[in-house]
């Protein structure tokens, strides 16, 4: 199999892995540059406080970026597998084994990871270099001979490749369930009752429970030492993994609730019914948006709470926290980049899932056109489906993000002098911005699939399906 054929259909995965590698590389290079600037400063160079906090923050950012990229890539691989079910079934009919086909997906994931990691690392290093030179030129950073390349830059590359291979393995597990008979008929998504897998549910609930306990433990430990943030980070990763694995437990109910609120016309009612009829597609779309919203909210709330803690500590001991502004500015810059990264992967995930959904439902959409639905009504229905998923996932993501952001700030800075426990700081514009931006992304993401759904005539759709 040629590289071109192996990478076919994996454009979204390559973009996500490249974005993750670029972000991780940028964070490490910026951290390395700031460490050099801090060491050269006569005020902050003798104190390890700022350097330790900066290093801890960098570790958190890189781990989170890799983890989130892995989730979105898993979703993308699952969508690719679902879009190829008829082809996979035909190959099974011709004698190919499910395990051989799954191994081919694993090879594809390795190629995707390697391509994305290489591209992202080059882009990240170039961006960080230009950013450093620009900040030094305007006086934000001192004029020094900065070293940009460091052995740690291999970590994002290795992490992204491992995450992508794991995502390919997890995302292609449905290959094992494809039967040769599916080559003879229209492949369908599993119904809701098929998604209630006892093993998956048990793992999800266990992961969420253990992760939440570790998150609480990290907050408590963070009141006495800075290493609490690593415990909280592990707890956040495990608990959010539980949320993603157990999404089938709460997504259908959430979409039904939102659907009842939006059932004002026939396209909206059909959109609600479609979400219930295709739970796997709806859940993938929900998770794709949920990841982005949770990430944006987490780091926005963490940064705001972080600022409140720093202000309190600086007022109590100004001399001890000289130079802390440098770290705060750097953290703000990285958070801004992370917000952009979150929006990118959320948009990619949503567009990919909507496109896959429309492609696999050509026969259904053709039948609706035959029964009298107009082109405009079909487009409205698809847009309403996306809007329902987006609204529900934004609300859940905001709630999760506030909890994770507050936990991160408390576990990182709870132990500093005059720190302690404070309420989460939620910027008043955050919720409005997420709703507006989320709705805008949803509308834009739904445009191409909606056009594609109505481009084919009803007769052609029924014949091709």
CSV table of N, CA and C in Angstrom, one decimal, residues 13-89:
chain,number,residue,atom,x,y,z
A,13,UNK,N,-7.2,14.0,10.6
A,13,UNK,CA,-6.3,13.5,11.6
A,13,UNK,C,-4.9,14.1,11.5
A,14,UNK,N,-4.4,14.3,10.3
A,14,UNK,CA,-3.0,14.9,10.1
A,14,UNK,C,-3.0,16.3,10.6
A,15,UNK,N,-4.1,17.0,10.3
A,15,UNK,CA,-4.2,18.4,10.8
A,15,UNK,C,-4.2,18.5,12.3
A,16,UNK,N,-4.9,17.6,13.0
A,16,UNK,CA,-5.0,17.5,14.4
A,16,UNK,C,-3.7,17.2,15.0
A,17,UNK,N,-3.0,16.1,14.5
A,17,UNK,CA,-1.7,15.7,15.0
A,17,UNK,C,-0.7,16.8,14.8
A,18,UNK,N,-0.7,17.4,13.6
A,18,UNK,CA,0.3,18.5,13.4
A,18,UNK,C,0.0,19.7,14.3
A,19,UNK,N,-1.2,20.0,14.6
A,19,UNK,CA,-1.5,21.1,15.5
A,19,UNK,C,-1.1,20.7,16.9
A,20,UNK,N,-1.3,19.5,17.4
A,20,UNK,CA,-0.8,19.1,18.7
A,20,UNK,C,0.7,19.1,18.8
A,21,UNK,N,1.4,18.6,17.8
A,21,UNK,CA,2.9,18.7,17.8
A,21,UNK,C,3.4,20.1,17.8
A,22,UNK,N,2.8,20.9,16.9
A,22,UNK,CA,3.2,22.3,16.9
A,22,UNK,C,3.0,23.1,18.2
A,23,UNK,N,1.8,22.8,18.8
A,23,UNK,CA,1.6,23.4,20.1
A,23,UNK,C,2.6,23.0,21.2
A,24,UNK,N,2.8,21.6,21.2
A,24,UNK,CA,3.7,21.1,22.2
A,24,UNK,C,5.1,21.7,22.0
A,25,UNK,N,5.6,21.7,20.8
A,25,UNK,CA,6.9,22.2,20.5
A,25,UNK,C,7.0,23.7,20.8
A,26,UNK,N,6.0,24.5,20.5
A,26,UNK,CA,6.0,25.9,20.8
A,26,UNK,C,6.1,26.1,22.3
A,27,UNK,N,5.3,25.4,23.1
A,27,UNK,CA,5.3,25.5,24.5
A,27,UNK,C,6.7,25.3,25.1
A,28,UNK,N,7.3,24.2,24.6
A,28,UNK,CA,8.6,23.8,25.2
A,28,UNK,C,9.7,24.8,24.8
A,29,UNK,N,9.6,25.3,23.5
A,29,UNK,CA,10.6,26.3,23.1
A,29,UNK,C,10.4,27.6,23.9
A,30,UNK,N,9.2,28.1,24.0
A,30,UNK,CA,8.9,29.3,24.7
A,30,UNK,C,9.3,29.2,26.2
A,31,UNK,N,9.0,28.0,26.8
A,31,UNK,CA,9.5,27.8,28.2
A,31,UNK,C,11.0,27.8,28.3
A,32,UNK,N,11.7,27.2,27.4
A,32,UNK,CA,13.1,27.2,27.4
A,32,UNK,C,13.7,28.6,27.2
A,33,UNK,N,13.1,29.4,26.3
A,33,UNK,CA,13.5,30.8,26.1
A,33,UNK,C,13.3,31.6,27.4
A,34,UNK,N,12.1,31.5,28.0
A,34,UNK,CA,11.8,32.3,29.2
A,34,UNK,C,12.7,31.9,30.3
A,35,UNK,N,13.0,30.6,30.4
A,35,UNK,CA,13.9,30.2,31.5
A,35,UNK,C,15.3,30.9,31.3
A,36,UNK,N,15.8,31.0,30.1
A,36,UNK,CA,17.0,31.6,29.8
A,36,UNK,C,16.9,33.1,30.2
A,37,UNK,N,15.8,33.7,29.8
A,37,UNK,CA,15.6,35.2,30.2
A,37,UNK,C,15.5,35.4,31.7
A,38,UNK,N,14.9,34.5,32.4
A,38,UNK,CA,14.7,34.6,33.8
A,38,UNK,C,16.1,34.4,34.5
A,39,UNK,N,16.9,33.4,34.0
A,39,UNK,CA,18.2,33.2,34.6
A,39,UNK,C,19.1,34.4,34.4
A,40,UNK,N,18.9,35.1,33.3
A,40,UNK,CA,19.8,36.2,33.0
A,40,UNK,C,19.4,37.5,33.7
A,41,UNK,N,18.2,37.5,34.3
A,41,UNK,CA,17.7,38.6,35.1
A,41,UNK,C,18.3,38.6,36.5
A,42,UNK,N,18.9,39.7,36.9
A,42,UNK,CA,19.5,39.7,38.3
A,42,UNK,C,18.5,39.6,39.4
A,43,UNK,N,17.2,39.9,39.1
A,43,UNK,CA,16.2,39.9,40.2
A,43,UNK,C,15.7,38.5,40.3
A,44,UNK,N,15.3,37.9,39.2
A,44,UNK,CA,14.6,36.6,39.2
A,44,UNK,C,15.6,35.4,39.1
A,45,UNK,N,16.8,35.7,38.6
A,45,UNK,CA,17.7,34.6,38.3
A,45,UNK,C,18.1,33.8,39.5
A,46,UNK,N,18.1,34.4,40.7
A,46,UNK,CA,18.5,33.6,41.9
A,46,UNK,C,17.4,32.9,42.6
A,47,UNK,N,16.2,33.1,42.1
A,47,UNK,CA,15.0,32.5,42.7
A,47,UNK,C,14.5,31.4,41.8
A,48,UNK,N,14.2,30.2,42.4
A,48,UNK,CA,13.7,29.1,41.5
A,48,UNK,C,12.2,29.1,41.5
A,49,UNK,N,11.5,30.0,42.2
A,49,UNK,CA,10.0,29.9,42.3
A,49,UNK,C,9.4,30.1,40.9
A,50,UNK,N,9.7,31.1,40.2
A,50,UNK,CA,9.2,31.4,38.9
A,50,UNK,C,9.5,30.2,37.9
A,51,UNK,N,10.8,29.8,37.9
A,51,UNK,CA,11.2,28.7,37.0
A,51,UNK,C,10.4,27.4,37.2
A,52,UNK,N,10.2,27.1,38.5
A,52,UNK,CA,9.5,25.8,38.8
A,52,UNK,C,8.1,25.9,38.4
A,53,UNK,N,7.4,27.1,38.6
A,53,UNK,CA,6.0,27.3,38.2
A,53,UNK,C,5.9,27.2,36.7
A,54,UNK,N,6.9,27.8,36.0
A,54,UNK,CA,6.9,27.8,34.6
A,54,UNK,C,7.0,26.4,34.0
A,55,UNK,N,7.9,25.6,34.6
A,55,UNK,CA,8.1,24.3,34.1
A,55,UNK,C,6.9,23.4,34.4
A,56,UNK,N,6.3,23.6,35.5
A,56,UNK,CA,5.1,22.8,35.8
A,56,UNK,C,4.0,23.2,34.9
A,57,UNK,N,3.8,24.4,34.6
A,57,UNK,CA,2.8,24.9,33.6
A,57,UNK,C,3.0,24.3,32.3
A,58,UNK,N,4.3,24.3,31.8
A,58,UNK,CA,4.6,23.7,30.5
A,58,UNK,C,4.3,22.2,30.4
A,59,UNK,N,4.6,21.5,31.5
A,59,UNK,CA,4.3,20.1,31.5
A,59,UNK,C,2.8,19.9,31.4
A,60,UNK,N,2.0,20.7,32.1
A,60,UNK,CA,0.5,20.6,32.0
A,60,UNK,C,0.0,20.8,30.6
A,61,UNK,N,0.5,21.9,30.0
A,61,UNK,CA,0.1,22.3,28.7
A,61,UNK,C,0.4,21.2,27.7
A,62,UNK,N,1.6,20.7,27.7
A,62,UNK,CA,2.0,19.7,26.7
A,62,UNK,C,1.2,18.4,26.9
A,63,UNK,N,1.0,17.9,28.1
A,63,UNK,CA,0.2,16.7,28.4
A,63,UNK,C,-1.2,16.9,27.9
A,64,UNK,N,-1.8,18.0,28.2
A,64,UNK,CA,-3.2,18.3,27.9
A,64,UNK,C,-3.3,18.3,26.3
A,65,UNK,N,-2.4,19.0,25.7
A,65,UNK,CA,-2.5,19.1,24.2
A,65,UNK,C,-2.4,17.7,23.5
A,66,UNK,N,-1.5,16.9,24.0
A,66,UNK,CA,-1.3,15.6,23.5
A,66,UNK,C,-2.6,14.7,23.8
A,67,UNK,N,-3.1,14.8,25.0
A,67,UNK,CA,-4.3,14.0,25.4
A,67,UNK,C,-5.5,14.4,24.5
A,68,UNK,N,-5.7,15.7,24.4
A,68,UNK,CA,-6.9,16.2,23.6
A,68,UNK,C,-6.7,15.8,22.2
A,69,UNK,N,-5.5,16.0,21.6
A,69,UNK,CA,-5.3,15.6,20.2
A,69,UNK,C,-5.6,14.1,20.0
A,70,UNK,N,-5.2,13.3,21.0
A,70,UNK,CA,-5.5,11.8,20.9
A,70,UNK,C,-7.0,11.5,20.9
A,71,UNK,N,-7.8,12.3,21.7
A,71,UNK,CA,-9.2,12.1,21.8
A,71,UNK,C,-9.9,12.4,20.4
A,72,UNK,N,-9.5,13.6,19.9
A,72,UNK,CA,-10.1,14.0,18.6
A,72,UNK,C,-9.6,13.1,17.5
A,73,UNK,N,-8.4,12.6,17.5
A,73,UNK,CA,-7.9,11.7,16.5
A,73,UNK,C,-8.6,10.3,16.5
A,74,UNK,N,-8.9,9.9,17.8
A,74,UNK,CA,-9.7,8.6,17.9
A,74,UNK,C,-11.1,8.8,17.3
A,75,UNK,N,-11.7,9.9,17.5
A,75,UNK,CA,-13.0,10.2,16.9
A,75,UNK,C,-12.9,10.2,15.4
A,76,UNK,N,-11.8,10.8,14.9
A,76,UNK,CA,-11.6,10.9,13.4
A,76,UNK,C,-11.4,9.5,12.8
A,77,UNK,N,-10.6,8.7,13.5
A,77,UNK,CA,-10.4,7.3,13.0
A,77,UNK,C,-11.7,6.5,13.0
A,78,UNK,N,-12.5,6.7,14.1
A,78,UNK,CA,-13.8,6.0,14.1
A,78,UNK,C,-14.6,6.4,13.0
A,79,UNK,N,-14.7,7.7,12.6
A,79,UNK,CA,-15.5,8.2,11.5
A,79,UNK,C,-15.0,7.6,10.2
A,80,UNK,N,-13.6,7.5,10.0
A,80,UNK,CA,-13.1,6.9,8.8
A,80,UNK,C,-13.5,5.5,8.7
A,81,UNK,N,-13.4,4.7,9.8
A,81,UNK,CA,-13.8,3.3,9.7
A,81,UNK,C,-15.3,3.2,9.4
A,82,UNK,N,-16.2,4.0,10.0
A,82,UNK,CA,-17.6,4.0,9.7
A,82,UNK,C,-17.9,4.3,8.3
A,83,UNK,N,-17.1,5.2,7.7
A,83,UNK,CA,-17.4,5.6,6.3
A,83,UNK,C,-16.9,4.5,5.3
A,84,UNK,N,-16.1,3.6,5.8
A,84,UNK,CA,-15.6,2.5,4.9
A,84,UNK,C,-16.2,1.1,5.2
A,85,UNK,N,-17.3,1.1,6.0
A,85,UNK,CA,-17.8,-0.2,6.4
A,85,UNK,C,-18.2,-1.1,5.2
A,86,UNK,N,-18.8,-0.5,4.2
A,86,UNK,CA,-19.2,-1.3,3.0
A,86,UNK,C,-17.9,-1.9,2.4
A,87,UNK,N,-16.9,-1.1,2.3
A,87,UNK,CA,-15.6,-1.6,1.7
A,87,UNK,C,-15.0,-2.6,2.5
A,88,UNK,N,-15.0,-2.4,3.8
A,88,UNK,CA,-14.4,-3.4,4.8
A,88,UNK,C,-15.2,-4.7,4.7
A,89,UNK,N,-16.5,-4.6,4.6
A,89,UNK,CA,-17.3,-5.8,4.6
A,89,UNK,C,-17.1,-6.6,3.2
